[in-house]
CSV table of C-alpha atoms in Angstrom, one decimal:
chain,number,residue,atom,x,y,z
M,262,MET,CA,-26.8,61.4,192.3
M,263,GLU,CA,-24.7,59.3,194.6
M,264,GLN,CA,-24.8,55.7,194.0
M,265,ARG,CA,-25.1,53.3,196.8
M,266,THR,CA,-24.2,49.8,197.2
M,267,ARG,CA,-27.3,47.6,198.0
M,268,VAL,CA,-26.6,45.1,200.6
M,269,GLY,CA,-29.1,42.8,202.5
M,270,ASN,CA,-27.6,43.2,205.9
M,271,ARG,CA,-29.1,46.0,208.0
M,272,LEU,CA,-26.0,46.6,209.9
M,273,LEU,CA,-23.9,47.1,206.7
M,274,ALA,CA,-26.7,48.9,204.9
M,275,ALA,CA,-26.5,51.8,207.5
M,276,LEU,CA,-22.8,52.5,206.8
M,277,PRO,CA,-21.9,55.4,204.6
M,278,PRO,CA,-20.7,54.3,201.1
M,279,ALA,CA,-17.1,55.2,201.8
M,280,ASP,CA,-17.1,53.1,205.0
M,281,LEU,CA,-18.7,50.3,203.5
M,282,ASP,CA,-16.3,50.3,200.5
M,283,LEU,CA,-13.4,49.5,203.1
M,284,LEU,CA,-15.1,46.0,203.4
M,285,VAL,CA,-16.7,45.3,200.1
M,286,ARG,CA,-13.7,44.2,198.2
M,287,HIS,CA,-12.9,41.5,201.1
M,288,PHE,CA,-16.4,39.9,201.2
M,289,ARG,CA,-17.2,36.5,200.0
M,290,LEU,CA,-20.8,35.4,199.4
M,291,ILE,CA,-21.6,32.1,201.0
M,292,GLU,CA,-24.5,29.8,201.5
M,293,LEU,CA,-25.3,29.2,205.2
M,294,GLU,CA,-26.5,25.6,205.4
M,295,ARG,CA,-28.9,24.5,208.0
M,296,ASP,CA,-27.2,23.0,211.1
M,297,ALA,CA,-23.7,24.2,210.0
M,298,VAL,CA,-21.6,25.6,212.8
M,299,LEU,CA,-20.0,29.0,212.2
M,300,VAL,CA,-17.8,28.9,215.2
M,301,ARG,CA,-17.7,26.7,218.3
M,302,SER,CA,-17.3,27.6,221.9
M,303,GLY,CA,-13.6,28.0,222.6
M,304,ASP,CA,-12.3,27.9,219.2
M,305,PRO,CA,-10.6,30.8,217.7
M,306,ILE,CA,-12.9,33.3,215.6
M,307,GLU,CA,-11.4,32.9,212.2
M,308,ARG,CA,-14.3,34.3,210.1
M,309,ILE,CA,-16.9,37.2,210.5
M,310,HIS,CA,-20.3,36.6,209.0
M,311,PHE,CA,-23.0,39.2,208.0
M,312,PRO,CA,-26.2,37.3,207.3
M,313,LEU,CA,-28.3,38.4,204.4
M,314,SER,CA,-31.0,35.9,205.1
M,315,GLY,CA,-31.6,32.9,207.6
M,316,LEU,CA,-31.1,32.7,211.2
M,317,ILE,CA,-28.2,32.0,213.5
M,318,ALA,CA,-28.6,30.8,217.1
M,319,PHE,CA,-26.0,31.4,219.8
M,320,ILE,CA,-25.6,28.3,221.9
M,321,MET,CA,-24.0,27.8,225.3
M,322,ASP,CA,-22.4,24.4,225.8
M,323,MET,CA,-22.9,23.1,229.3
M,324,PRO,CA,-20.4,20.7,231.1
M,325,SER,CA,-23.2,18.0,231.1
M,326,GLY,CA,-23.1,18.0,227.4
M,327,GLN,CA,-26.6,19.7,227.2
M,328,THR,CA,-26.9,23.0,225.0
M,329,VAL,CA,-29.1,25.9,225.4
M,330,ALA,CA,-29.9,28.9,223.0
M,331,THR,CA,-29.3,32.3,224.4
M,332,ALA,CA,-30.0,34.4,221.4
M,333,VAL,CA,-30.9,34.3,217.8
M,334,VAL,CA,-30.0,36.9,215.0
M,335,GLY,CA,-30.5,37.3,211.3
M,336,ASN,CA,-29.8,40.2,208.7
M,337,GLU,CA,-29.8,42.8,211.4
M,338,ALA,CA,-26.6,41.5,213.0
M,339,ALA,CA,-23.3,39.7,212.5
M,340,VAL,CA,-21.5,36.7,214.0
M,341,GLY,CA,-17.9,37.0,215.2
M,342,LEU,CA,-17.8,40.6,216.0
M,343,LEU,CA,-16.7,39.7,219.7
M,344,THR,CA,-13.2,39.9,218.3
M,345,THR,CA,-13.6,43.6,218.3
M,346,LEU,CA,-13.8,43.2,222.2
M,347,GLU,CA,-10.4,41.6,222.1
M,348,PHE,CA,-12.0,38.1,222.4
M,349,SER,CA,-9.6,35.9,220.3
M,350,ARG,CA,-11.7,32.7,221.1
M,351,SER,CA,-15.5,32.6,220.9
M,352,PRO,CA,-17.3,32.3,224.2
M,353,MET,CA,-20.2,30.5,222.5
M,354,THR,CA,-21.2,28.2,219.6
M,355,ALA,CA,-22.9,29.8,216.7
M,356,VAL,CA,-25.2,27.5,214.6
M,357,VAL,CA,-27.3,28.1,211.5
M,358,ARG,CA,-30.8,27.2,212.3
M,359,VAL,CA,-32.5,28.5,209.1
M,360,ALA,CA,-30.5,28.4,205.9
M,361,GLY,CA,-29.6,31.5,204.0
M,362,LEU,CA,-26.8,33.5,202.6
M,363,ALA,CA,-24.1,35.6,204.3
M,364,LEU,CA,-21.1,37.9,203.6
M,365,GLN,CA,-17.9,36.4,204.9
M,366,ILE,CA,-14.7,38.5,205.9
M,367,SER,CA,-11.6,37.6,207.8
M,368,PRO,CA,-11.1,39.2,211.3
M,369,THR,CA,-7.8,40.6,210.1
M,370,ARG,CA,-9.5,42.5,207.0
M,371,PHE,CA,-12.2,43.7,209.3
M,372,HIS,CA,-10.1,44.9,212.0
M,373,ALA,CA,-8.2,46.9,209.3
M,374,ALA,CA,-11.3,48.6,208.0
M,375,LEU,CA,-12.4,49.2,211.8
M,376,GLY,CA,-9.3,51.3,212.3
M,377,ARG,CA,-10.2,53.6,209.5
M,378,SER,CA,-13.9,54.0,210.0
M,379,ARG,CA,-15.6,55.8,212.9
M,380,ALA,CA,-19.1,54.7,211.5
M,381,LEU,CA,-18.0,51.1,211.6
M,382,ASN,CA,-16.9,51.4,215.1
M,383,GLY,CA,-20.3,52.9,216.0
M,384,ALA,CA,-22.1,50.0,214.2
M,385,VAL,CA,-20.1,47.3,216.1
M,386,GLN,CA,-20.9,49.0,219.4
M,387,THR,CA,-24.5,49.1,218.6
M,388,LEU,CA,-24.7,45.5,217.6
M,389,ASN,CA,-23.0,44.4,220.9
M,390,ARG,CA,-25.3,46.5,222.8
M,391,ALA,CA,-28.3,44.9,221.1
M,392,LEU,CA,-27.0,41.5,221.7
M,393,MET,CA,-26.2,42.0,225.3
M,394,ALA,CA,-30.0,43.3,225.7
M,395,GLN,CA,-31.2,40.1,224.1
M,396,PHE,CA,-29.1,38.0,226.4
M,397,GLN,CA,-30.3,39.7,229.4
M,398,HIS,CA,-33.8,39.5,228.4
M,399,VAL,CA,-33.8,35.8,227.4
M,400,ALA,CA,-32.4,35.1,230.9
M,401,ALA,CA,-35.0,37.0,232.6
M,402,CYS,CA,-37.8,35.3,230.5
M,403,ASN,CA,-36.5,31.9,231.2
M,404,ALA,CA,-36.8,32.6,235.0
M,405,LEU,CA,-40.2,34.3,234.8
M,406,HIS,CA,-42.3,32.6,232.2
M,407,SER,CA,-44.0,29.3,231.3
M,408,VAL,CA,-42.4,27.1,228.8
M,409,GLU,CA,-45.4,27.6,226.4
M,410,ALA,CA,-45.0,31.4,226.4
M,411,ARG,CA,-41.4,31.0,226.0
M,412,LEU,CA,-41.7,28.7,223.0
M,413,ALA,CA,-44.3,31.2,221.4
M,414,ARG,CA,-41.5,34.0,221.8
M,415,TRP,CA,-38.8,32.0,220.2
M,416,LEU,CA,-41.1,31.1,217.3
M,417,LEU,CA,-41.9,34.6,216.8
M,418,GLN,CA,-38.3,35.7,216.9
M,419,VAL,CA,-37.5,32.8,214.1
M,420,HIS,CA,-40.5,34.1,212.0
M,421,ASP,CA,-39.3,37.6,212.0
M,422,ARG,CA,-36.1,36.2,210.4
M,423,ALA,CA,-37.8,33.4,208.0
M,424,ASP,CA,-39.8,33.5,204.9
M,425,GLY,CA,-43.4,32.2,205.3
M,426,ASP,CA,-45.3,30.7,208.2
M,427,VAL,CA,-43.7,27.2,208.0
M,428,LEU,CA,-40.5,27.3,210.1
M,429,PRO,CA,-37.9,24.7,209.4
M,430,LEU,CA,-37.3,23.7,213.1
M,431,THR,CA,-36.8,20.3,214.5
M,432,GLN,CA,-37.7,19.3,217.9
M,433,GLU,CA,-34.1,19.0,218.9
M,434,THR,CA,-33.8,22.7,218.0
M,435,LEU,CA,-36.8,23.6,219.9
M,436,ALA,CA,-35.5,21.6,223.0
M,437,GLU,CA,-32.2,23.6,222.6
M,438,PHE,CA,-34.2,27.0,222.6
M,439,LEU,CA,-36.1,26.1,225.7
M,440,GLY,CA,-33.4,24.0,227.6
M,441,VAL,CA,-35.7,21.1,228.2
M,442,ARG,CA,-36.0,17.5,227.0
M,443,ARG,CA,-37.8,16.5,223.8
M,444,THR,CA,-40.7,15.0,225.6
M,445,THR,CA,-41.6,18.4,227.1
M,446,VAL,CA,-41.4,20.1,223.6
M,447,THR,CA,-43.9,17.4,222.4
M,448,GLN,CA,-46.3,18.3,225.3
M,449,VAL,CA,-45.8,22.2,224.6
M,450,ILE,CA,-46.3,21.9,220.9
M,451,SER,CA,-49.6,19.9,221.7
M,452,LYS,CA,-50.9,22.7,223.8
M,453,LEU,CA,-50.0,25.4,221.2
M,454,ARG,CA,-51.8,23.3,218.6
M,455,GLU,CA,-55.0,23.1,220.7
M,456,SER,CA,-54.9,26.9,221.0
M,457,GLY,CA,-54.5,27.2,217.2
M,458,ALA,CA,-51.0,29.0,217.4
M,459,ILE,CA,-49.5,26.1,215.8
M,460,ARG,CA,-51.4,24.9,212.9
M,461,SER,CA,-49.4,21.8,212.1
M,462,ASN,CA,-46.1,20.2,212.9
M,463,ALA,CA,-43.9,17.7,211.2
M,464,ARG,CA,-40.6,16.0,212.2
M,465,SER,CA,-38.5,19.1,210.8
M,466,SER,CA,-41.0,21.9,210.4
M,467,ILE,CA,-43.7,23.9,212.1
M,468,GLU,CA,-46.6,25.9,210.6
M,469,ILE,CA,-47.9,28.8,212.8
M,470,ASP,CA,-50.7,31.1,213.1
M,471,ARG,CA,-48.8,34.5,213.8
M,472,PRO,CA,-51.8,36.3,215.6
M,473,ARG,CA,-52.7,33.4,217.7
M,474,LEU,CA,-48.9,32.9,218.5
M,475,GLU,CA,-48.5,36.5,219.6
M,476,ALA,CA,-51.4,35.9,222.0
M,477,ALA,CA,-49.8,33.0,223.5
M,478,ALA,CA,-46.3,34.6,223.9
M,479,CYS,CA,-45.3,36.4,227.0
M,480,GLU,CA,-44.8,40.2,226.9
M,481,CYS,CA,-41.0,39.6,226.5
M,482,TYR,CA,-41.4,39.2,222.7
M,483,GLN,CA,-42.6,42.8,222.2
M,484,LEU,CA,-40.5,44.3,224.8
M,485,MET,CA,-37.3,42.8,223.6
M,486,ARG,CA,-38.2,43.7,219.8
M,487,ARG,CA,-38.8,47.4,220.8
M,488,ARG,CA,-35.9,47.5,223.1
M,489,ILE,CA,-33.4,46.1,220.4
M,490,ASP,CA,-35.1,48.2,217.7
M,491,ARG,CA,-34.4,51.4,219.9
M,492,ILE,CA,-30.7,50.4,220.0
M,493,VAL,CA,-30.3,49.4,216.3
M,494,LEU,CA,-32.5,52.2,214.7
M,495,THR,CA,-30.8,55.2,216.0
M,496,GLU,CA,-30.1,58.2,213.8
M,497,GLU,CA,-26.7,56.9,213.0
M,498,MET,CA,-27.9,53.4,212.1
M,499,LYS,CA,-30.9,54.2,209.9
M,500,PRO,CA,-30.6,52.7,206.4
M,501,PRO,CA,-29.8,55.3,203.9
M,502,PRO,CA,-32.5,56.6,201.5
M,503,GLN,CA,-33.4,54.7,198.5
M,504,GLY,CA,-31.6,56.1,195.4
M,505,ASP,CA,-29.6,54.7,192.4
M,506,GLU,CA,-28.0,51.6,193.8
M,507,ILE,CA,-25.5,49.0,192.7
M,508,PRO,CA,-25.7,45.5,193.9
M,509,LEU,CA,-23.0,44.2,196.2
M,510,PHE,CA,-23.1,41.0,194.3
M,511,ALA,CA,-25.1,40.6,190.9
M,512,ASN,CA,-27.4,37.8,192.1
M,513,ALA,CA,-27.5,34.8,194.4
M,514,GLY,CA,-25.9,32.8,191.5
M,515,GLU,CA,-22.6,34.5,192.6
M,516,VAL,CA,-22.6,32.1,195.4
M,517,ARG,CA,-21.5,29.1,193.6
M,518,ARG,CA,-18.8,31.1,191.8
M,519,ARG,CA,-17.4,32.6,194.9
M,520,THR,CA,-17.8,29.8,197.5
M,521,PRO,CA,-15.5,26.8,197.7
M,522,THR,CA,-17.2,23.5,197.3
M,523,GLN,CA,-16.2,22.4,200.7
M,524,GLY,CA,-15.4,24.3,204.0
M,525,GLY,CA,-17.5,27.3,203.3
M,526,THR,CA,-19.9,27.1,206.1
M,527,GLY,CA,-17.9,25.5,209.0
M,528,GLN,CA,-18.5,22.2,210.6
M,529,ARG,CA,-21.5,20.2,211.3
M,530,PRO,CA,-22.5,20.2,215.0
M,531,ARG,CA,-22.0,17.4,217.1
M,532,GLY,CA,-25.1,15.4,218.0
M,533,HIS,CA,-27.2,16.8,215.1
């Protein structure tokens, strides 16, 4: 029976073994530290990251200095693949908002594999379509729905990519998701607590009640989730059937053997 490589990223897991092998030898397993910047808007894209866990937010930096989130991704996606669209510099900032693990590779190595793999090209196109769909839907949601419904949607999107019902989110991060001031975030959290959608909140975490949060969210959450799943879960992108598998890395302990003690996860964001 054919052995397959077990990998925690859905985009990579969908690749045929021979195509994944083009990348495996060049991957480095790293820790994604909370609030680490993977790439800043306007900077060259020097690393591509495939999250295995955690959550990364794409942030637009406004001339006023304000920042606003436009999308979030987890282990269904990657960060830095805009290099495949001939962008040499990142049009947005990518910040880790929930800590986790990722596979890191240089754009040069990735492009070399891309030139040899039709399946990898298809995966990249699929991801870019899914991201574009999320960008468009977030823009529409921001224009049409209340701040309470939008916060509920963002919290559900984070919960989909986090472990447990306690989400490690600060008020600064929530303000960034919503594009509002912290005082507005405080008011919105209070309303969601009154409805039971948020059970408790501290300075750097929020405990949610998922069913009530879904009731508080606008229809955009379910529409966005179904639309992106339709893009990602095509026949070509379905994960391979379970069989004899070999792990891509033996265990999470490999992180500390493979990751330098400094510089592995990027800069800390300004103002955080």
